[in-house]
Coordinates of C-alpha atoms and ligand atoms in Angstrom, one line a residue:
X209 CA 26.9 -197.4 -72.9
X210 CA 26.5 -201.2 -72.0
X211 CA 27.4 -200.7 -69.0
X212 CA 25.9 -197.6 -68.1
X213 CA 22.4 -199.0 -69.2
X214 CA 23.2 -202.0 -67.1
X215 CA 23.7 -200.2 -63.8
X216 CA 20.7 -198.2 -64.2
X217 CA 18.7 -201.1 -64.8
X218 CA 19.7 -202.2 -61.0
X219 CA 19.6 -198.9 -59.3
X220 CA 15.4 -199.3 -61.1
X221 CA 15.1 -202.7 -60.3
X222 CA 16.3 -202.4 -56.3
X223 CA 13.9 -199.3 -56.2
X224 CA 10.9 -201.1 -57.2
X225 CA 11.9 -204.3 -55.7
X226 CA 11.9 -202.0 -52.3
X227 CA 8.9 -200.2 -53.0
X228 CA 6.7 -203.8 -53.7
X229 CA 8.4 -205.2 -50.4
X230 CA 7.0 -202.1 -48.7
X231 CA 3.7 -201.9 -50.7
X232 CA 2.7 -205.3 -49.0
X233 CA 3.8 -204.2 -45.8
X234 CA 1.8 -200.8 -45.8
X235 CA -1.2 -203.1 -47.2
X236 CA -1.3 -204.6 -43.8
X237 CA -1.0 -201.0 -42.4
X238 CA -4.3 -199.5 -44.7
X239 CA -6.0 -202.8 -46.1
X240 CA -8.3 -201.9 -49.7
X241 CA -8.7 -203.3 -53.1
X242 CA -10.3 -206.8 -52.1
X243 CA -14.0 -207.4 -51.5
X244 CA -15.4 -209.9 -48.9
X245 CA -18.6 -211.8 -49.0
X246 CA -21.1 -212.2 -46.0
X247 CA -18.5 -215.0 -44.4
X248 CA -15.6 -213.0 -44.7
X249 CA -13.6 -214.9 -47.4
X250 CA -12.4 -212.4 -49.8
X251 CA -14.5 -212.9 -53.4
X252 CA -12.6 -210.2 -55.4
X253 CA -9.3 -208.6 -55.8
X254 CA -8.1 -205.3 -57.4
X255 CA -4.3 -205.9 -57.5
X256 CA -4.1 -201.8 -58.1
X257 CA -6.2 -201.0 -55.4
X258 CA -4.0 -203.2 -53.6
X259 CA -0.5 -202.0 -54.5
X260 CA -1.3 -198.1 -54.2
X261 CA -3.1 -198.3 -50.9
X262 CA -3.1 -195.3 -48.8
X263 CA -0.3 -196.1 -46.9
X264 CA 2.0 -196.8 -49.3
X265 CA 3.6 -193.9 -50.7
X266 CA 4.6 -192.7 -47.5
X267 CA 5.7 -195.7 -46.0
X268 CA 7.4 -196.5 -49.2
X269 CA 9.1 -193.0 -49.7
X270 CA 10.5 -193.3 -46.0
X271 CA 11.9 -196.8 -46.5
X272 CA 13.8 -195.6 -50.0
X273 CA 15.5 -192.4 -47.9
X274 CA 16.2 -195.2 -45.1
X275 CA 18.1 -197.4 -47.4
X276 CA 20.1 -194.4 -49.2
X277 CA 20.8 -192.4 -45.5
X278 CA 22.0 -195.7 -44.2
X279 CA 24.0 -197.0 -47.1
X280 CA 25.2 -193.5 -47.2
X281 CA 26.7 -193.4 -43.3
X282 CA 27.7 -197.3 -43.7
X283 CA 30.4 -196.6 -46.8
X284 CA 31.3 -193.1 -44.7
X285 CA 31.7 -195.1 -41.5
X286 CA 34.2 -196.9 -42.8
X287 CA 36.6 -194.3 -44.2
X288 CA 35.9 -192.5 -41.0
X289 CA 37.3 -195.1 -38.9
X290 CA 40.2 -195.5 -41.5
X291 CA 40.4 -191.7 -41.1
X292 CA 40.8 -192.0 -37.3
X293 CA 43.8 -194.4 -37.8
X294 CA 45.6 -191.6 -39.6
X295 CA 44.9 -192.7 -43.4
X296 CA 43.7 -189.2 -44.7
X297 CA 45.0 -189.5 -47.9
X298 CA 42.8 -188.3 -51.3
X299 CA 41.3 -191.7 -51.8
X300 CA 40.3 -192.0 -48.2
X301 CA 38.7 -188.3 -47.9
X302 CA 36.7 -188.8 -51.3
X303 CA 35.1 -192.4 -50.4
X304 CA 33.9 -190.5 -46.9
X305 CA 32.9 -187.2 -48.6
X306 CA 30.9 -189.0 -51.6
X307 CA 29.3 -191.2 -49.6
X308 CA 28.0 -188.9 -46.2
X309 CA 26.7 -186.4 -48.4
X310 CA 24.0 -188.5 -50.0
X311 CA 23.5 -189.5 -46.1
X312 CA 23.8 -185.8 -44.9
X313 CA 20.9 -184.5 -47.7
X314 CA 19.2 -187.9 -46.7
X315 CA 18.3 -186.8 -42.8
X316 CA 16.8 -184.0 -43.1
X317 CA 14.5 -185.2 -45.9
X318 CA 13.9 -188.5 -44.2
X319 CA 12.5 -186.1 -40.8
X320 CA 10.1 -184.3 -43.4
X321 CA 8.5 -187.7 -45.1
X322 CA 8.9 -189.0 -41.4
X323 CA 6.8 -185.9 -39.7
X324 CA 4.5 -186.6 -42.6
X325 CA 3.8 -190.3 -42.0
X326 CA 3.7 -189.8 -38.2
X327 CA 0.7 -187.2 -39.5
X328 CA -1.2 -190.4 -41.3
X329 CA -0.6 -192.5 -38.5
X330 CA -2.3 -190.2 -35.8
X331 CA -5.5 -190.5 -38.5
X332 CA -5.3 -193.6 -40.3
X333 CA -4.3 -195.8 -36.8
X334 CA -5.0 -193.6 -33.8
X335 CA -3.9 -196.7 -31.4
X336 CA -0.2 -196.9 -33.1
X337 CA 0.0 -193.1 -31.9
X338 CA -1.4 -193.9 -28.6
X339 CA 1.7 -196.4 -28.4
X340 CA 4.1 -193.8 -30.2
X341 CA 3.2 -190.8 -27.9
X342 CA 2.5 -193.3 -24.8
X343 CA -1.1 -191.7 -24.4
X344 CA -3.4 -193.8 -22.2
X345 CA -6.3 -191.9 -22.3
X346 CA -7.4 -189.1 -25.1
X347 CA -7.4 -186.3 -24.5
X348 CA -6.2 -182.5 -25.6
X349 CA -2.8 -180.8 -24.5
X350 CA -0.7 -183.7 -24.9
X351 CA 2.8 -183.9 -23.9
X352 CA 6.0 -185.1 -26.4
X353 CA 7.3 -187.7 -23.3
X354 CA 10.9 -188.7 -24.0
X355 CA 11.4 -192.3 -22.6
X356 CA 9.3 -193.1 -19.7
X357 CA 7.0 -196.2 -19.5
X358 CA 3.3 -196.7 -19.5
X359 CA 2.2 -199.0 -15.8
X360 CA -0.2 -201.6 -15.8
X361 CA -2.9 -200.0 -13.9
X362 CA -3.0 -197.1 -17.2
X363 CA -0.6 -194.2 -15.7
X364 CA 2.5 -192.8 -17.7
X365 CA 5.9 -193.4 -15.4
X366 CA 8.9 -191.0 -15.2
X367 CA 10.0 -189.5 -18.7
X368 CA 10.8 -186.3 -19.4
X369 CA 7.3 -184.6 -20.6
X370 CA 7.8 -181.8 -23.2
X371 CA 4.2 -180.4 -22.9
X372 CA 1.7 -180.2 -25.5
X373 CA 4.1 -180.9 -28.1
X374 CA 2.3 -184.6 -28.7
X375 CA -0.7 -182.1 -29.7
X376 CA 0.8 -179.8 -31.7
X377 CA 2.7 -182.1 -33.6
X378 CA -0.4 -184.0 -34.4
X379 CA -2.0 -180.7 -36.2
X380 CA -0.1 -177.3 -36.1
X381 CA -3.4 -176.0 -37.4
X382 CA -5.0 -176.7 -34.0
X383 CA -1.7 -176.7 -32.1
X384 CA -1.7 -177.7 -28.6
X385 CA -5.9 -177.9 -28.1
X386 CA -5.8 -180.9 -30.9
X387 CA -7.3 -184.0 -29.5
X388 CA -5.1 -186.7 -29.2
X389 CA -7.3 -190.4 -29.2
X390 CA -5.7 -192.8 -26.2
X391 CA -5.5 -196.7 -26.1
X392 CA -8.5 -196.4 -24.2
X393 CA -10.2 -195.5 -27.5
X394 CA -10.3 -198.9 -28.8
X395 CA -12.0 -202.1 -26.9
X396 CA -10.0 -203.8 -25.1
X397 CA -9.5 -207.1 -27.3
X398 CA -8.1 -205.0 -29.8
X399 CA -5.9 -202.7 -28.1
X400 CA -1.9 -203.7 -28.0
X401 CA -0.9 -205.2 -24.7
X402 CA 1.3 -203.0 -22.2
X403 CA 4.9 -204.1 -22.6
X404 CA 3.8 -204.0 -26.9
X405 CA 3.2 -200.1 -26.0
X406 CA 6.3 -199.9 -24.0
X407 CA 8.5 -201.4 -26.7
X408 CA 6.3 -198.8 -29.4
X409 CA 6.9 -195.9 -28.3
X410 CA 10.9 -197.1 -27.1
X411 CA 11.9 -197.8 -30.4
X412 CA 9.8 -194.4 -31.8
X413 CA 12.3 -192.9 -29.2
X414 CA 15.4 -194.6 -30.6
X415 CA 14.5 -193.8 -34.5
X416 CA 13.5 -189.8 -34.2
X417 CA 16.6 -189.2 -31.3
X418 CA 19.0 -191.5 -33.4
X419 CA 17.9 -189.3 -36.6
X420 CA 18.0 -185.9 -34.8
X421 CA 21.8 -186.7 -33.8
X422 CA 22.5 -188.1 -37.6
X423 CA 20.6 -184.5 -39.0
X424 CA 23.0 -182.6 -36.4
X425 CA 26.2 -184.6 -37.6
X426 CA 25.1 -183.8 -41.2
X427 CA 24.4 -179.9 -40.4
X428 CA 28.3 -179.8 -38.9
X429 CA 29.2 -181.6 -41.8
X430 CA 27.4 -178.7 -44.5
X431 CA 28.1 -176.1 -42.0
X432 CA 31.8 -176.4 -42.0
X433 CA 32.0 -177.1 -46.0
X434 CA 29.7 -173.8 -46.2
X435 CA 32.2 -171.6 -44.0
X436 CA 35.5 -173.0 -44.4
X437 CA 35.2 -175.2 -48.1
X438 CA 36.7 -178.4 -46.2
X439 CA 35.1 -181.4 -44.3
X440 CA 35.6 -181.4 -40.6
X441 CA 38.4 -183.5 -39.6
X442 CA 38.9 -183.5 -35.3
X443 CA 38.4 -186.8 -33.4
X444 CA 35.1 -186.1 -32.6
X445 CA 33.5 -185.6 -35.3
X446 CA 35.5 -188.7 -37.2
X447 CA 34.4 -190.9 -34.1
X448 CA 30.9 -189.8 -34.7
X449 CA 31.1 -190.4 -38.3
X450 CA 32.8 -193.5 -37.7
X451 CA 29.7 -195.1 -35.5
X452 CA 26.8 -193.2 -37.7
X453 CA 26.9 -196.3 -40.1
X454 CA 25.3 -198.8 -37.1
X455 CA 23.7 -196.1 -35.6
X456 CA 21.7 -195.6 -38.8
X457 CA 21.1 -199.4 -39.2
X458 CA 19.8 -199.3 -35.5
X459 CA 17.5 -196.5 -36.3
X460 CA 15.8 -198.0 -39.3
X461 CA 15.1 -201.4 -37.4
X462 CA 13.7 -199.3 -34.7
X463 CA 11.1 -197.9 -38.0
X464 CA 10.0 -201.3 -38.5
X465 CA 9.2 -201.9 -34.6
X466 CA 7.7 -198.8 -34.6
X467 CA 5.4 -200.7 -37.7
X468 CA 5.3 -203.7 -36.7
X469 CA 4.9 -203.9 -33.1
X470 CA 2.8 -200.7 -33.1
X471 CA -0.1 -202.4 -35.4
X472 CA -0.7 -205.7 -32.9
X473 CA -2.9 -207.1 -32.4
X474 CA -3.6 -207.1 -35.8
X475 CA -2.1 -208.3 -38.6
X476 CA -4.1 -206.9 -41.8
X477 CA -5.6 -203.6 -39.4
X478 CA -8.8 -204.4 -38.5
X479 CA -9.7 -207.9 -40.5
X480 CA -7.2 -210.4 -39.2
X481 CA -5.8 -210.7 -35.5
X482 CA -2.0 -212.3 -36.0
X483 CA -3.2 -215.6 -33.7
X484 CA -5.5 -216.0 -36.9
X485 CA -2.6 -215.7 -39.2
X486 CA -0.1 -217.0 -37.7
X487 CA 0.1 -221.0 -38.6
X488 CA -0.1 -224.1 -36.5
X489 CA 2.7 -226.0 -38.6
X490 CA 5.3 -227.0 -35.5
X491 CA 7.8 -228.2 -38.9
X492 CA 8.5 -224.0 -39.6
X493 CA 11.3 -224.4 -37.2
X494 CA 13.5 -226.2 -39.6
X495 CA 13.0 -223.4 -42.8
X496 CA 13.4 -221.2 -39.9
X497 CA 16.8 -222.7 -38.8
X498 CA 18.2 -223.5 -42.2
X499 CA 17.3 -219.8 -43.6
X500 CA 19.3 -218.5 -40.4
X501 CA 21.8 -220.7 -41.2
X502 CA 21.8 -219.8 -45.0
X503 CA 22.2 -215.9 -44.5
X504 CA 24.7 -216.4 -42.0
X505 CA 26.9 -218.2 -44.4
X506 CA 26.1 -215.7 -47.1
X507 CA 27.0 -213.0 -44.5
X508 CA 30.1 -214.3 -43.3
X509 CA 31.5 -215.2 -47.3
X510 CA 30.6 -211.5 -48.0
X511 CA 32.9 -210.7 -45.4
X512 CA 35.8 -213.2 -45.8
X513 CA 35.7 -211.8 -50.2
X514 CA 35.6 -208.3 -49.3
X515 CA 38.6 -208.5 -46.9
X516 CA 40.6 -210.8 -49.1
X517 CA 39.8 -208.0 -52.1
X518 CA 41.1 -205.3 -49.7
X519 CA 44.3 -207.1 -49.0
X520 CA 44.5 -207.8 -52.1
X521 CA 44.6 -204.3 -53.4
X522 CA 46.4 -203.0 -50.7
X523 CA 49.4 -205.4 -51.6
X524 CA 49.1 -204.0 -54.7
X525 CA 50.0 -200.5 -53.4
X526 CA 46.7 -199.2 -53.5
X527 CA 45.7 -195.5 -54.8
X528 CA 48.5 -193.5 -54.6
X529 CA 47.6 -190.0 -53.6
X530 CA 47.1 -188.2 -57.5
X531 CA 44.8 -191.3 -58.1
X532 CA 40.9 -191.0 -57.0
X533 CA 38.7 -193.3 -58.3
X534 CA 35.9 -190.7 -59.2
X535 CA 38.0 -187.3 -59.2
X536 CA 39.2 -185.4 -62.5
X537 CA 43.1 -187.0 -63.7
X538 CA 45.6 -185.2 -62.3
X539 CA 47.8 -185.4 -65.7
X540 CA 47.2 -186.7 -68.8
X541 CA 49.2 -189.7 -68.4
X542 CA 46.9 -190.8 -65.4
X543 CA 43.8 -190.5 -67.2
X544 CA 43.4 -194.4 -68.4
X545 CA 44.6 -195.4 -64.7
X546 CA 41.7 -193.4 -63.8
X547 CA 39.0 -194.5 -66.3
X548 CA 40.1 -198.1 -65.2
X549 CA 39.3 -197.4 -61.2
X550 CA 35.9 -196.1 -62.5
X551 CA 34.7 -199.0 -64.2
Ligands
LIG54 C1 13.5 -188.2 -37.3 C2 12.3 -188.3 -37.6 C3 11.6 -189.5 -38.0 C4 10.2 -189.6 -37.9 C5 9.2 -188.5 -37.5 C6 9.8 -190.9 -38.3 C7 8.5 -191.4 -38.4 C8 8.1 -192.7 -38.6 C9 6.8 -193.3 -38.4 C10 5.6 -192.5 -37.9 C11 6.9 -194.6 -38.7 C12 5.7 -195.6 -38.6 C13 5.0 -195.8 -39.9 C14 3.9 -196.7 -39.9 O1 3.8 -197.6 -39.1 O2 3.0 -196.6 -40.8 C15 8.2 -194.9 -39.1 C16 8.7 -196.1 -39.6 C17 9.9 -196.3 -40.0 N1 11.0 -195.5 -39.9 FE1 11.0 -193.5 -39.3 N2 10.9 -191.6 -38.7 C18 12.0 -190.8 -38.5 C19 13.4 -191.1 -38.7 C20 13.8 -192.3 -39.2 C21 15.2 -192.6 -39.6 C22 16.4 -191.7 -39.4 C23 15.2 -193.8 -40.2 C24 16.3 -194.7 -40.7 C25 17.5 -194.6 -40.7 C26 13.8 -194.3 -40.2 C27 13.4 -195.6 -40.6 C28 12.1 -196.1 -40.6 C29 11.7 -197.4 -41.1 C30 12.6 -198.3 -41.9 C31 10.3 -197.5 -40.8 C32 9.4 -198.7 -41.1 C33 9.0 -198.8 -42.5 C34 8.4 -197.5 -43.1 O3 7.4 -197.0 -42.5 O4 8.9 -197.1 -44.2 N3 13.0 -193.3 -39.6 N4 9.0 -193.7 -39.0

């Protein structure tokens, strides 16, 4: 019971210890609860107002299915790639199956809260979705462009235009006749620079194509439990499995350019430019280095345990096939070998 209590208490603590990371970071995305005086400096603060702005539940819901999808396809990546090296035993088939279906029912819900945050951000920061849909100037009937690059002199190069789709997406209601504002709708000393729209609407490219392929993985995945009661087990889709774990990890840092990059030049949008913030201290470089330095250690010790851990157990035989560390005992007499892999 102990226990139990114990691991719930983390599971709540890592969730609100996400959402308050994200909670100051979509603060910066919709600034409210603080009140300024004629000179700017801010007089009063409601920490509520602050927490709970308006961009926080989305933003926050979208980070908490990014961290399950990808933790999900990182475990499953592994056992894929074990998979691929011919280890299909029972203990290798249940760590992939328990783990990529959390990240299978993940996608498809993280491309719902995802099509509803993109929905905020077309009204709540019209020039991050002039960056994410690479539109210079507003206008109606605008076109989903896949890659291509927005020029200096305000013209849209190359990509592959799927058109009015930008439009639609942006309100179904109105469909392709919805008005889409540009960059152009914002004076120029606030607008993000060319190469900050390029990388924008880049790394919006990377997140929503990397989640479509990881949302078609996961419908294989369902589709072939639903018509044949088995996971699918050819070379391709093991190899695809096998990578999903990084390409999940490359997806969600994409997310946070898409953010990040996408709200410059401010940083609180639309009270404080990031030259304002950013400070003049030339010492940072050393904190800088020695946090580097720190996590890297950490990083490479986590590494170094968990591999001496596997050899361990694998010296020690391992599971043997009856075993699985979550599945019912196979006999009665295997029941407290069971409990024990559980704990
Ligand atoms: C496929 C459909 C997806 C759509 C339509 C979508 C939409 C968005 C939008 C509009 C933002 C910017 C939010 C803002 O600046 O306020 C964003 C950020 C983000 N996205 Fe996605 N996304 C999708 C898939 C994914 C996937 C598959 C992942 C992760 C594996 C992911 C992870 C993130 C993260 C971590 C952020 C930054 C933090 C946050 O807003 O929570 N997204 N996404």
């Amino acid at each position: 019971m102990g226990t139990f209590l114990d691991r719930r208490t983390i599971v709540l603590a890592g969730i609100l210890g996400a959402v308050s990371v994200v909670a100051a970071n979509s603060w910066m995305n919709a600034p409210t609860g603080f009140t300024l005086d004629s000179s700017g400096r801010v007089v009063a603060v409601d920490p509520v107002g602050v927490i709970f702005n308006k961009a926080m539940p989305l933003e926050a819901a979208h980070m908490l299915v990014a961290a399950y999808l990808v933790g999900g396809f990182m475990i499953a990546s592994v056992y894929a790639g074990a998979m691929l090296r011919g280890r299909r035993d029972r203990y290798h088939r249940l760590g992939f199956v328990i783990a990529f279906t959390v990240a299978a029912v993940a996608t498809p819900v993280q491309m719902g809260v995802g099509d509803a945050l993109a929905r905020w951000v077309y009204n709540d920061q019209p020039e991050k979705f002039a960056a994410i849909e690479l539109v210079p100037q507003t206008s109606s009937d605008v076109p989903e462009t896949l890659l291509g690059k927005l020029n200096s002199n305000g013209t849209v190069q190359g990509g592959i235009p799927i058109p009015g789709l930008a439009s639609w997406l942006s309100d179904p209601a109105t469909g392709k006749s919805t008005v889409v504002k540009g960059i152009d709708s914002v004076p120029a000393g606030d607008r993000p620079t060319v190469s900050e729209v390029n990388i924008v609407h880049l790394s919006w490219d990377i997140m929503v194509g990397l989640g479509t392929l990881l949302f078609l993985l996961s419908l294989w995945y369902g589709l072939t439990w639903a018509l044949r009661r088995r996971m699918p087990t050819n070379r391709a889709f093991l190899t695809l499995a096998a990578a999903s774990g990084l390409l999940s990890v490359i997806a969600m840092e994409a997310g946070w350019v898409v953010t990040e990059v996408g709200r410059q030049p401010w940083i609180v949008y639309g009270y404080m430019k990031v030259e304002d913030a950013a400070t003049a201290n030339t010492g940072v470089w050393i904190t800088f280095i020695a946090v580097t330095v720190l996590y890297l250690a950490l990083g490479v010790t986590a590494i170094l345990v968990l591999r001496g851990m596997s050899r361990r157990f694998r010296r020690a035989g391992g599971f043997n096939d009856v075993e699985s560390p979550y599945g019912p005992p196979a006999s009665p007499a295997a029941e407290p070998q069971v409990e024990e892999a559980t704990r």
